Amino acid sequence: MASKVKQVRTAETVRKPSLVEDAYRALKDAIRDNVFPPGYQGSEQEIALRLGMSRTPVHEAIIRLQEDGLVRVLSKRGVQVCPLSPDDIREIYDVVIAIEARAAELLAALPLEARSQVAKELEEATARMEQALRRDDLHAWAAADDQFHRLLVERCGNSRILRIAQTITDQAHRARMLTLRLRSKPTGSAAAHRAMAEAIRTGQVAEAHHQARQHRIDARDELLPLIASVGIKHL
């Protein structure tokens, strides 16, 4: 009997972190893709119902997401998805530009076999972007673009860059998704990505830094004037 109780407790211990992680990922993805748009406010119970999950793991996920800067817990008023102002987006891009340029440098400095494998994965993500554009599927394009930029930081070998990027790029992704159909068709991104991948493949550290940095500067310089031109105060 004692053995069975122990087995049940062990199973519960294993399941709980998994449920919290599932809730965290589901809610984070819903925020990133603006299912819960900026400024959305609701109770934990309402959010749990919309996600099809129980309230306890959603509660713990919300605590983590507040630490990530994606939500704000309001006393007796539920949870609010944090809106982003143009100044917030400018600051976010300042960080993204710096960390992705450094990540590209680190990748280009890897041994030949390792950097060749990363370059292959980056080119595969870029190919998916091009395929999505040919179908005029901007959401599939955005998913492949997001994967490309995640690969940059996930493969660079610096765990601190990865932790910073996981928070800050989620916020940048939200802004890009909200303005996806307001911008011109992103036909130039694939060429920029291929230039980055080639610099990494051939071990050109300075060129990899330059390409990664310039690519994100160009994205920022397109996005911020667009937001200003349509009078968006918060995203």
Coordinates of C-alpha atoms in Angstrom, one line a residue:
M1 CA 0.0 0.0 0.0
A2 CA 2.8 2.4 1.0
S3 CA 4.5 1.6 -2.3
K4 CA 1.4 2.5 -4.3
V5 CA 1.0 5.8 -2.4
K6 CA 4.6 6.6 -3.2
Q7 CA 4.1 5.8 -6.9
V8 CA 1.0 8.1 -7.0
R9 CA 2.9 10.9 -5.4
T10 CA 5.8 10.5 -7.7
A11 CA 3.5 10.6 -10.7
E12 CA 1.8 13.7 -9.4
T13 CA 5.2 15.3 -8.9
V14 CA 6.2 14.5 -12.5
R15 CA 2.9 15.7 -13.9
K16 CA 2.7 19.1 -12.1
P17 CA 5.7 20.7 -13.6
S18 CA 4.6 19.4 -17.0
L19 CA 1.2 20.9 -16.7
V20 CA 2.7 24.3 -15.6
E21 CA 5.1 24.2 -18.5
D22 CA 2.2 23.3 -20.9
A23 CA 0.2 26.2 -19.5
Y24 CA 3.2 28.6 -19.7
R25 CA 3.9 27.7 -23.3
A26 CA 0.2 27.8 -24.4
L27 CA -0.4 31.2 -22.8
K28 CA 2.9 32.6 -24.0
D29 CA 2.1 31.5 -27.6
A30 CA -1.4 33.0 -27.3
I31 CA 0.1 36.3 -26.2
R32 CA 2.9 36.2 -28.8
D33 CA 0.4 35.6 -31.6
N34 CA -2.1 38.2 -30.2
V35 CA -4.8 35.7 -29.4
F36 CA -4.7 37.6 -26.1
P37 CA -4.0 41.1 -27.6
P38 CA -2.1 44.0 -25.9
G39 CA -4.3 45.4 -23.2
Y40 CA -6.5 42.3 -22.9
Q41 CA -7.7 41.9 -19.3
G42 CA -9.3 38.9 -17.8
S43 CA -9.5 36.6 -14.8
E44 CA -7.4 33.6 -14.3
Q45 CA -10.5 31.5 -14.6
E46 CA -11.4 33.1 -17.9
I47 CA -7.9 32.6 -19.3
A48 CA -7.9 28.9 -18.1
L49 CA -11.2 28.3 -19.8
R50 CA -10.1 29.8 -23.1
L51 CA -6.9 27.7 -23.0
G52 CA -8.9 24.6 -22.0
M53 CA -6.8 24.1 -18.9
S54 CA -7.3 24.0 -15.2
R55 CA -6.7 27.1 -13.1
T56 CA -3.8 26.0 -10.9
P57 CA -1.1 25.5 -13.7
V58 CA -2.4 28.7 -15.4
H59 CA -2.0 30.6 -12.2
E60 CA 1.7 29.5 -11.9
A61 CA 2.2 30.2 -15.6
I62 CA 0.9 33.8 -15.1
I63 CA 3.5 34.3 -12.4
R64 CA 6.3 33.3 -14.8
L65 CA 4.9 35.5 -17.6
Q66 CA 4.8 38.5 -15.2
E67 CA 8.5 38.0 -14.6
D68 CA 9.0 37.9 -18.4
G69 CA 7.3 41.2 -18.7
L70 CA 4.4 39.9 -20.8
V71 CA 1.6 40.2 -18.3
R72 CA 0.7 42.3 -15.3
V73 CA -1.3 40.9 -12.3
L74 CA -3.8 43.5 -11.2
S75 CA -5.0 43.3 -7.6
K76 CA -8.6 42.1 -7.6
R77 CA -8.9 42.9 -11.3
G78 CA -7.4 39.8 -12.9
V79 CA -4.5 39.8 -15.4
Q80 CA -3.6 42.2 -18.1
V81 CA -1.5 41.6 -21.2
C82 CA 1.1 44.4 -21.2
P83 CA 0.8 46.8 -24.1
L84 CA 4.0 48.1 -25.8
S85 CA 4.5 51.7 -26.7
P86 CA 6.8 52.8 -29.6
D87 CA 9.4 53.7 -27.1
D88 CA 9.2 50.2 -25.7
I89 CA 9.7 48.7 -29.1
R90 CA 12.7 51.0 -29.8
E91 CA 14.3 49.7 -26.6
I92 CA 13.5 46.1 -27.4
Y93 CA 15.1 46.4 -30.8
D94 CA 18.2 48.0 -29.2
V95 CA 18.6 44.8 -27.2
V96 CA 17.8 42.5 -30.1
I97 CA 20.3 44.2 -32.4
A98 CA 23.1 43.8 -29.8
I99 CA 22.4 40.2 -28.8
E100 CA 21.8 38.8 -32.2
A101 CA 24.9 40.5 -33.7
R102 CA 26.9 38.9 -30.9
A103 CA 25.2 35.5 -31.4
A104 CA 26.1 35.6 -35.1
E105 CA 29.7 36.4 -34.2
L106 CA 29.9 33.4 -31.9
L107 CA 28.4 31.1 -34.5
A108 CA 30.9 32.2 -37.1
A109 CA 33.7 31.4 -34.7
L110 CA 32.6 27.8 -34.2
P111 CA 34.6 24.9 -35.7
L112 CA 33.8 24.2 -39.3
E113 CA 31.5 21.3 -38.8
A114 CA 29.4 23.0 -36.1
R115 CA 29.0 26.2 -38.0
S116 CA 28.2 24.4 -41.2
Q117 CA 25.4 22.5 -39.5
V118 CA 24.0 25.8 -38.0
A119 CA 24.2 27.4 -41.5
K120 CA 22.2 24.5 -43.0
E121 CA 19.5 24.9 -40.4
L122 CA 19.3 28.6 -40.9
E123 CA 19.0 28.1 -44.7
E124 CA 16.3 25.6 -44.2
A125 CA 14.3 28.1 -42.2
T126 CA 14.9 30.7 -44.8
A127 CA 13.6 28.3 -47.5
R128 CA 10.4 27.9 -45.6
M129 CA 10.0 31.7 -45.4
E130 CA 10.4 31.9 -49.2
Q131 CA 7.9 29.1 -49.7
A132 CA 5.4 30.8 -47.4
L133 CA 5.7 34.1 -49.3
R134 CA 5.0 32.4 -52.6
R135 CA 1.8 31.1 -51.1
D136 CA 1.1 34.6 -49.6
D137 CA 0.9 32.9 -46.2
L138 CA 2.3 35.6 -43.9
H139 CA 1.7 33.7 -40.7
A140 CA 3.8 30.8 -42.0
W141 CA 6.4 33.3 -43.1
A142 CA 6.4 34.8 -39.6
A143 CA 6.8 31.4 -38.0
A144 CA 9.8 30.5 -40.2
D145 CA 11.3 33.9 -39.6
D146 CA 10.9 33.5 -35.9
Q147 CA 12.6 30.1 -36.1
F148 CA 15.5 31.6 -37.9
H149 CA 16.1 34.1 -35.2
R150 CA 15.7 31.6 -32.5
L151 CA 18.3 29.3 -34.1
L152 CA 20.8 32.2 -34.0
V153 CA 20.6 32.5 -30.2
E154 CA 19.9 28.9 -29.3
R155 CA 23.0 27.6 -31.2
C156 CA 25.4 30.3 -30.2
G157 CA 26.5 28.6 -27.0
N158 CA 25.9 31.5 -24.6
S159 CA 23.2 30.6 -22.1
R160 CA 22.8 34.1 -20.9
I161 CA 22.2 35.5 -24.4
L162 CA 19.6 32.8 -24.8
R163 CA 17.8 33.7 -21.6
I164 CA 17.7 37.4 -22.5
A165 CA 16.6 36.6 -26.0
Q166 CA 13.8 34.4 -24.9
T167 CA 12.1 37.3 -23.2
I168 CA 12.9 40.2 -25.4
T169 CA 12.2 38.5 -28.8
D170 CA 8.8 37.4 -27.6
Q171 CA 8.0 41.1 -27.2
A172 CA 9.4 42.0 -30.6
H173 CA 7.5 39.2 -32.2
R174 CA 4.2 40.6 -30.9
A175 CA 4.8 43.9 -32.5
R176 CA 5.7 42.3 -35.8
M177 CA 2.6 40.1 -35.8
L178 CA 0.3 43.1 -35.1
T179 CA 1.8 45.1 -38.1
L180 CA 2.3 42.1 -40.4
R181 CA -0.3 43.2 -42.9
L182 CA 0.4 46.9 -42.6
R183 CA 4.0 46.5 -43.9
S184 CA 5.2 45.9 -47.4
K185 CA 5.7 42.3 -48.4
P186 CA 8.9 41.2 -46.6
T187 CA 10.7 40.0 -49.8
G188 CA 14.1 41.3 -48.6
S189 CA 14.4 39.2 -45.4
A190 CA 15.3 36.0 -47.2
A191 CA 18.3 37.6 -48.9
A192 CA 19.5 39.1 -45.6
H193 CA 19.1 35.7 -43.9
R194 CA 21.1 34.0 -46.6
A195 CA 23.9 36.5 -46.3
M196 CA 24.0 35.9 -42.5
A197 CA 24.0 32.1 -43.0
E198 CA 26.8 32.3 -45.6
A199 CA 29.0 34.5 -43.3
I200 CA 28.5 32.0 -40.5
R201 CA 29.2 29.0 -42.8
T202 CA 32.5 30.5 -44.0
G203 CA 33.6 31.7 -40.6
Q204 CA 33.5 35.4 -41.4
V205 CA 33.1 36.7 -37.8
A206 CA 32.9 40.5 -38.6
E207 CA 30.7 39.9 -41.6
A208 CA 28.3 37.8 -39.6
H209 CA 28.1 40.5 -36.9
H210 CA 27.5 43.2 -39.6
Q211 CA 24.8 41.2 -41.4
A212 CA 22.9 40.3 -38.2
R213 CA 23.1 43.8 -36.9
Q214 CA 22.0 45.5 -40.1
H215 CA 19.1 43.1 -40.6
R216 CA 17.5 44.0 -37.3
I217 CA 18.3 47.8 -37.8
D218 CA 16.5 47.7 -41.1
A219 CA 13.5 45.9 -39.4
R220 CA 13.4 48.5 -36.7
D221 CA 13.7 51.4 -39.1
E222 CA 10.7 50.1 -41.1
L223 CA 8.5 49.2 -38.1
L224 CA 8.8 52.4 -36.0
P225 CA 7.8 54.9 -38.8
L226 CA 5.0 52.6 -39.8
I227 CA 3.6 52.6 -36.2
A228 CA 3.9 56.4 -36.1
S229 CA 2.2 56.8 -39.5
V230 CA -0.9 54.9 -38.5
G231 CA -1.0 56.6 -35.1
I232 CA -0.7 53.5 -33.0
K233 CA 0.0 54.5 -29.4
H234 CA 0.3 51.0 -27.9
L235 CA 0.8 47.5 -29.3

